mmCIF file with all atom_site columns, C-alpha atoms in Angstrom:
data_model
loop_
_atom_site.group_PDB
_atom_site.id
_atom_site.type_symbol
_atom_site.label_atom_id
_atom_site.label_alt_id
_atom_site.label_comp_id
_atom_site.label_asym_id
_atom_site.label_entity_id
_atom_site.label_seq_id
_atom_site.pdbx_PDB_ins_code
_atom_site.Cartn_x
_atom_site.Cartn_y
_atom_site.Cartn_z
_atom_site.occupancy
_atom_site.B_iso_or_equiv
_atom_site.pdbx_formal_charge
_atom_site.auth_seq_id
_atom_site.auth_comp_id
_atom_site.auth_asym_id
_atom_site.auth_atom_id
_atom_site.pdbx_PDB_model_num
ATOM 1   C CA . UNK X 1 1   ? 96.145  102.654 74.861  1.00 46.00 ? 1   UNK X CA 1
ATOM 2   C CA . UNK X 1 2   ? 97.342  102.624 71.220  1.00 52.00 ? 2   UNK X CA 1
ATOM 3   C CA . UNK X 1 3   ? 98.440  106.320 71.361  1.00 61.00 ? 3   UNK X CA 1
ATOM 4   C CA . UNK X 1 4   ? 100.744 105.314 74.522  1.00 64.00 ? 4   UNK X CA 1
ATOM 5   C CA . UNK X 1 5   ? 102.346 102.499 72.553  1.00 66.00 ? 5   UNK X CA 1
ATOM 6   C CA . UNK X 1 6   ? 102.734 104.686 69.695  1.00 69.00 ? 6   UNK X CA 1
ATOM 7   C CA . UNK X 1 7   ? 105.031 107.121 71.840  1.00 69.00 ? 7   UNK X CA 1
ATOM 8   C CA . UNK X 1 8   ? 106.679 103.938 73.252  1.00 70.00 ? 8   UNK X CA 1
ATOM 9   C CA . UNK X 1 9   ? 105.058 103.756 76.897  1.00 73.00 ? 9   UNK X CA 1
ATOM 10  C CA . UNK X 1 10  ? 104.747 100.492 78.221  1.00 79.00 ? 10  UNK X CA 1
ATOM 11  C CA . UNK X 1 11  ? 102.525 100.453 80.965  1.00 82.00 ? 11  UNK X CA 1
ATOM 12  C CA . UNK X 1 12  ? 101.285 97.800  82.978  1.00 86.00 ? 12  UNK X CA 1
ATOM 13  C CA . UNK X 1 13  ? 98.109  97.247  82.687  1.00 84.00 ? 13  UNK X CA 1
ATOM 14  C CA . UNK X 1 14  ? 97.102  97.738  86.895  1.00 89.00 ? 14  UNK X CA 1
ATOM 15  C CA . UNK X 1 15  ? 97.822  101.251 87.649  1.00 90.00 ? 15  UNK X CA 1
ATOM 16  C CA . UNK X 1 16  ? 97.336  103.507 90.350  1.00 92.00 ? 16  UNK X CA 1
ATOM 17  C CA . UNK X 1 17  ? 95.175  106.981 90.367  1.00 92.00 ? 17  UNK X CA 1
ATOM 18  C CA . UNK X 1 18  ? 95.948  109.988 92.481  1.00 93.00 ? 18  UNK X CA 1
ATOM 19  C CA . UNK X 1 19  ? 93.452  112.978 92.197  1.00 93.00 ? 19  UNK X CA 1
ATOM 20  C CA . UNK X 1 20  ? 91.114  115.546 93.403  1.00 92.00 ? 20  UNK X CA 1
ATOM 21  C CA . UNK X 1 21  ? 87.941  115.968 92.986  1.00 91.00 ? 21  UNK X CA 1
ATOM 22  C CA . UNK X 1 22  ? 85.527  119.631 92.850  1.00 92.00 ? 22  UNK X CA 1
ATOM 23  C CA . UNK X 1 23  ? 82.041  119.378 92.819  1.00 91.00 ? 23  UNK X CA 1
ATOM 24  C CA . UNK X 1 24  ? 79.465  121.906 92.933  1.00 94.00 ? 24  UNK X CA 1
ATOM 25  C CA . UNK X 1 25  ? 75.381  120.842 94.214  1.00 93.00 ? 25  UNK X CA 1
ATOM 26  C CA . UNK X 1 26  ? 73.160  122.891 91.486  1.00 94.00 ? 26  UNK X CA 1
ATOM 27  C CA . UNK X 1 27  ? 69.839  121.256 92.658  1.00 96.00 ? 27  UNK X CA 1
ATOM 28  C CA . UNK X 1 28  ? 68.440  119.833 95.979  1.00 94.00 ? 28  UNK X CA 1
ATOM 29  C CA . UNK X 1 29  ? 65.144  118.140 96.366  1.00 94.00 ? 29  UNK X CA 1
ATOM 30  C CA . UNK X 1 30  ? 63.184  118.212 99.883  1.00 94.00 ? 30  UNK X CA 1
ATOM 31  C CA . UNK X 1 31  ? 63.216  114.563 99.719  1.00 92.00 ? 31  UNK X CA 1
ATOM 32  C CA . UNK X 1 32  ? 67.152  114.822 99.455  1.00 91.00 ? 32  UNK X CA 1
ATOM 33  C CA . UNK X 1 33  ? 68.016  113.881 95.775  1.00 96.00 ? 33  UNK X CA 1
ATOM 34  C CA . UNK X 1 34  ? 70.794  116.676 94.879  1.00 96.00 ? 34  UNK X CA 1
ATOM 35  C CA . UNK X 1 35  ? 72.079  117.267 91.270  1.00 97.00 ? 35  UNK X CA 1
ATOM 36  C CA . UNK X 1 36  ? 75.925  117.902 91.120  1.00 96.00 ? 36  UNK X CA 1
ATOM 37  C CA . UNK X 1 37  ? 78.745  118.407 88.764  1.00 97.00 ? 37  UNK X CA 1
ATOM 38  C CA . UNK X 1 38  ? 81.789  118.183 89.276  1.00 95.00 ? 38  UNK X CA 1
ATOM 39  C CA . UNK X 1 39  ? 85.690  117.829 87.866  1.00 97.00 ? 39  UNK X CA 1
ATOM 40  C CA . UNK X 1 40  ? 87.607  114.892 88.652  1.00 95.00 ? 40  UNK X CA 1
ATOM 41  C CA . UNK X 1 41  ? 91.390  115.239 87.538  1.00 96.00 ? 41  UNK X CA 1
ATOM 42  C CA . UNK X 1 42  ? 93.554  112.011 87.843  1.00 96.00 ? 42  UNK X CA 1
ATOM 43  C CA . UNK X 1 43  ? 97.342  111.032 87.617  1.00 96.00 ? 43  UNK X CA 1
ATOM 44  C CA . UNK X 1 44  ? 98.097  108.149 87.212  1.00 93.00 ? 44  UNK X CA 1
ATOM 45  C CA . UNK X 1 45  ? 100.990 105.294 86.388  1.00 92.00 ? 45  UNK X CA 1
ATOM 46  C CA . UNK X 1 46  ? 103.389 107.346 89.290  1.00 93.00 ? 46  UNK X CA 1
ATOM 47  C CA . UNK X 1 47  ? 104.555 104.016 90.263  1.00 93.00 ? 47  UNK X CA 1
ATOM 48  C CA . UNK X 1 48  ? 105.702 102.789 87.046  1.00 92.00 ? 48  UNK X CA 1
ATOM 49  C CA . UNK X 1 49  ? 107.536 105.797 87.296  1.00 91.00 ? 49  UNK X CA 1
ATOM 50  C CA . UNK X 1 50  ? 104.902 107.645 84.077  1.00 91.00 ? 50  UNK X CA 1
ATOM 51  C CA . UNK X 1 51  ? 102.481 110.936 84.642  1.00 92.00 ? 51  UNK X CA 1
ATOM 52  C CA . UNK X 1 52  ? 99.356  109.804 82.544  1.00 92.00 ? 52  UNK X CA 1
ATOM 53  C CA . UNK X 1 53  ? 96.692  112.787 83.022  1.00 95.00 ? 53  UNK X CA 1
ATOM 54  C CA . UNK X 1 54  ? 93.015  112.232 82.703  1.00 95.00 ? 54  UNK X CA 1
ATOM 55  C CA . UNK X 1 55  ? 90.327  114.766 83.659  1.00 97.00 ? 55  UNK X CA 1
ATOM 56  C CA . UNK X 1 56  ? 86.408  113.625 83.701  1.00 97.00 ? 56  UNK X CA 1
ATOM 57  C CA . UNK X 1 57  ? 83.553  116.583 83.787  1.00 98.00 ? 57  UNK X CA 1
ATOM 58  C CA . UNK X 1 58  ? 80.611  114.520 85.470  1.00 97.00 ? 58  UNK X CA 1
ATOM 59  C CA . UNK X 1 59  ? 77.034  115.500 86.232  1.00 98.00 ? 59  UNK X CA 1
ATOM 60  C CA . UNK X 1 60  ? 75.198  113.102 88.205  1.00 97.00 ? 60  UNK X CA 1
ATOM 61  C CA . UNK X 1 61  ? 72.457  112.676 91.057  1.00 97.00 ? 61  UNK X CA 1
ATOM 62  C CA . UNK X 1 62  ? 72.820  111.699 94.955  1.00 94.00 ? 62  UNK X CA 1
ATOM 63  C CA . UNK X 1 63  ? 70.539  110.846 97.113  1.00 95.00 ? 63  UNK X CA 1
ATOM 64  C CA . UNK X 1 64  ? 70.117  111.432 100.881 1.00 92.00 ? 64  UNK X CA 1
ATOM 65  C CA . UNK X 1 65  ? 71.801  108.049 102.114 1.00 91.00 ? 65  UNK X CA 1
ATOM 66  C CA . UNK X 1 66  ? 74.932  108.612 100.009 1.00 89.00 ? 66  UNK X CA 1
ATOM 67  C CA . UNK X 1 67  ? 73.940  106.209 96.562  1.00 96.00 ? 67  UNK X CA 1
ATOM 68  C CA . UNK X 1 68  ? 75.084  108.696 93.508  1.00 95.00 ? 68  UNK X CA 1
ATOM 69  C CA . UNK X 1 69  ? 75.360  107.936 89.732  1.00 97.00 ? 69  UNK X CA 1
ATOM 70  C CA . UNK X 1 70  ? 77.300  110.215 86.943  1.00 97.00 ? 70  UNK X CA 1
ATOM 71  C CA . UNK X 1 71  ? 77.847  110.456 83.475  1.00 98.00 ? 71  UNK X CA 1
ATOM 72  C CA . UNK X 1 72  ? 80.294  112.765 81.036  1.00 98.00 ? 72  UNK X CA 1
ATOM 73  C CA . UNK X 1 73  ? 83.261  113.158 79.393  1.00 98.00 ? 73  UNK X CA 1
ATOM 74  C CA . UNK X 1 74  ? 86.872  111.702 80.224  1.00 97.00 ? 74  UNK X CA 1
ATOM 75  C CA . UNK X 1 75  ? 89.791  113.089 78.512  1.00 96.00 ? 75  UNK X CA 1
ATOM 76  C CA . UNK X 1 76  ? 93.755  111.218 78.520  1.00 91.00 ? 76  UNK X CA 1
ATOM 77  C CA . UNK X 1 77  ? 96.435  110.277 76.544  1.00 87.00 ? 77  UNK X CA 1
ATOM 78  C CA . UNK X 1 78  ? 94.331  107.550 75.100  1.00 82.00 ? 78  UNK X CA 1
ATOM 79  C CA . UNK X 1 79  ? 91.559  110.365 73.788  1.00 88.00 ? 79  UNK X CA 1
ATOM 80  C CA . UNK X 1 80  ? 88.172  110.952 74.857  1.00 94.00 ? 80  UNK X CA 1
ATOM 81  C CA . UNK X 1 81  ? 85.343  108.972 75.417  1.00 96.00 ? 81  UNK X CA 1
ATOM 82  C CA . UNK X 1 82  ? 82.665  108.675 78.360  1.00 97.00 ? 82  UNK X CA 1
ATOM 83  C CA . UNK X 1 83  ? 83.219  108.132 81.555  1.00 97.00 ? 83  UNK X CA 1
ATOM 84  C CA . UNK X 1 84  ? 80.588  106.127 83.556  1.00 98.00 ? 84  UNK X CA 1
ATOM 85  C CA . UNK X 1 85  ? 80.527  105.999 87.281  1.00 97.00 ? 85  UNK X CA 1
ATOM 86  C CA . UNK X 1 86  ? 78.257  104.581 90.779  1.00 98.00 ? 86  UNK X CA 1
ATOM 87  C CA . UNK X 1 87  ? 78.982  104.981 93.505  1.00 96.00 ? 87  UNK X CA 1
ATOM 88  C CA . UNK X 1 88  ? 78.386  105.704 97.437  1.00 96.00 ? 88  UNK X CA 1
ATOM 89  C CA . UNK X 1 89  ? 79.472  108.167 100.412 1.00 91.00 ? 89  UNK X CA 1
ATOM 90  C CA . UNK X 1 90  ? 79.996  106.493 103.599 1.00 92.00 ? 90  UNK X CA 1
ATOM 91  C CA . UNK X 1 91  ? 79.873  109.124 106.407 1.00 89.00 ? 91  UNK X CA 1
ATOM 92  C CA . UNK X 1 92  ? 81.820  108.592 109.425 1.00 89.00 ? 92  UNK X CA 1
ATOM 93  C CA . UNK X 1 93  ? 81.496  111.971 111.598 1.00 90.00 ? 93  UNK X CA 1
ATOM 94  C CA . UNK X 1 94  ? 82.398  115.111 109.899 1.00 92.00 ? 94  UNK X CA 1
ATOM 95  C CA . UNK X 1 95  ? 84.513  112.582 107.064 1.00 93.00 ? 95  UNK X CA 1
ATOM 96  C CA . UNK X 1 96  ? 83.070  111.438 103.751 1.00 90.00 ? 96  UNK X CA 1
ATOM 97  C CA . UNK X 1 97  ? 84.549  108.646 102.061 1.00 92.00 ? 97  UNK X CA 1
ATOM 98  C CA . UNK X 1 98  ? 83.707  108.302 98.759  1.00 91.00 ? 98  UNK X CA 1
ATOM 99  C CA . UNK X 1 99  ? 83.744  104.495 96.814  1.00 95.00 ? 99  UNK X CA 1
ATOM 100 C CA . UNK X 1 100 ? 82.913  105.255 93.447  1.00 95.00 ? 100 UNK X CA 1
ATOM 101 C CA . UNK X 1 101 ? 83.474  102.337 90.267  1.00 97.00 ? 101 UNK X CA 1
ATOM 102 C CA . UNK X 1 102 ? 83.938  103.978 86.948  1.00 96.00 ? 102 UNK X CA 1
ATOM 103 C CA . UNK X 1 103 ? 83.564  102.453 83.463  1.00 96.00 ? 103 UNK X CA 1
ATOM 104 C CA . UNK X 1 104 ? 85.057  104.278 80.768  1.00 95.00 ? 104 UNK X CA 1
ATOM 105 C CA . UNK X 1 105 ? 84.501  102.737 77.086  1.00 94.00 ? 105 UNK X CA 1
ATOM 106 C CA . UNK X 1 106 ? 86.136  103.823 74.128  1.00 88.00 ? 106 UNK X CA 1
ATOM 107 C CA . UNK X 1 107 ? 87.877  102.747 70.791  1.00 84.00 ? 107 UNK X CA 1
ATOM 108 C CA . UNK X 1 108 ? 91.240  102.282 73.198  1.00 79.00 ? 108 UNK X CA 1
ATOM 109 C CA . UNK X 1 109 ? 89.126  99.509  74.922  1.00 85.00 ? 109 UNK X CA 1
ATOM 110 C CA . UNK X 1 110 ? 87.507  100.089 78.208  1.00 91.00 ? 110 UNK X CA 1
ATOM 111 C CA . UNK X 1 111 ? 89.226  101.425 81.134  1.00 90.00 ? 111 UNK X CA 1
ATOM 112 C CA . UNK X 1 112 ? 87.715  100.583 84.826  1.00 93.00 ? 112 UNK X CA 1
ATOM 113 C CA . UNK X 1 113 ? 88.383  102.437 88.069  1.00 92.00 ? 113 UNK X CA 1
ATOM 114 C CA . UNK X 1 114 ? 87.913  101.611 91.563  1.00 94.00 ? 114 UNK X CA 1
ATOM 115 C CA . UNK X 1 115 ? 88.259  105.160 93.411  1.00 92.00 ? 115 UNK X CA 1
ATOM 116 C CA . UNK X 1 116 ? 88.306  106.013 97.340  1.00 93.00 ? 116 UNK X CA 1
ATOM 117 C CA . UNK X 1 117 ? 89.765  109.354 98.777  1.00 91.00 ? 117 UNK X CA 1
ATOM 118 C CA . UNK X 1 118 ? 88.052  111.225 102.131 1.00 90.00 ? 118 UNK X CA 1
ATOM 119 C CA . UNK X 1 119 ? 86.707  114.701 102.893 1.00 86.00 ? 119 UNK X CA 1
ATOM 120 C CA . UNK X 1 120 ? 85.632  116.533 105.918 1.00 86.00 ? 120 UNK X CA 1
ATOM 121 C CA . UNK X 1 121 ? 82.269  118.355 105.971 1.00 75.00 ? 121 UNK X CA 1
ATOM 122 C CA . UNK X 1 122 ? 81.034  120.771 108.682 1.00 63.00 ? 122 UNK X CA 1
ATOM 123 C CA . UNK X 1 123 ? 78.652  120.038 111.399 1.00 56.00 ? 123 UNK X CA 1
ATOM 124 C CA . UNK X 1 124 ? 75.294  120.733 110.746 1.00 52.00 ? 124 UNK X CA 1
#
């Protein structure tokens, strides 16, 4: 993160993510393969005491048993590049929890993420 060291940010280089995520399904197969997009928007470095924003627009595909796969832009202090992620929805009830790894390449070096959160669907 040259452009962090530039401004004279030292951060570690393990830090924590805190987000939200909106996603929209804009195409659903009978056999259950959906296509989505969505906006992931990240803070991160809150306990090392910094605010380091990053925001990733993804499109991607998910199947029926919760296995999904995106691609598309990521955006932080550090520039942009591409952000890369897998993942899978474990459903528990009416909660989702998401485990997703993202890989995020650029001329910084390459950033990884392990992200988890929960959501709560309706009853169907």
């Amino acid at each position: 993160m040259d452009s962090l060291r530039e401004r004279n940010i030292a951060v570690r280089p393990v830090i924590t993510q805190f987000g939200w995520q909106i996603e929209k399904q804009f195409f659903t197969t009978e056999g259950g393969l959906s296509a989505v997009t969505e906006w992931v928007g990240l803070l991160g470095g809150l306990e090392q005491s910094l605010a380091i924003p990053s925001l990733s627009w993804m499109v991607g595909l998910r199947t029926r048993n919760g296995a999904e796969f995106g691609i598309g832009p990521n955006i932080t202090p550090a520039g942009a590049a591409l952000a890369i992620a897998a993942g899978v929805t474990l459903r528990a009830g009416v909660v989702n929890i998401p485990v997703n790894v993202a890989v995020v390449p650029s001329g910084a070096g390459v950033r990884m993420s392990v992200l988890t959160g929960f959501n709560l669907r309706g009853r169907r």
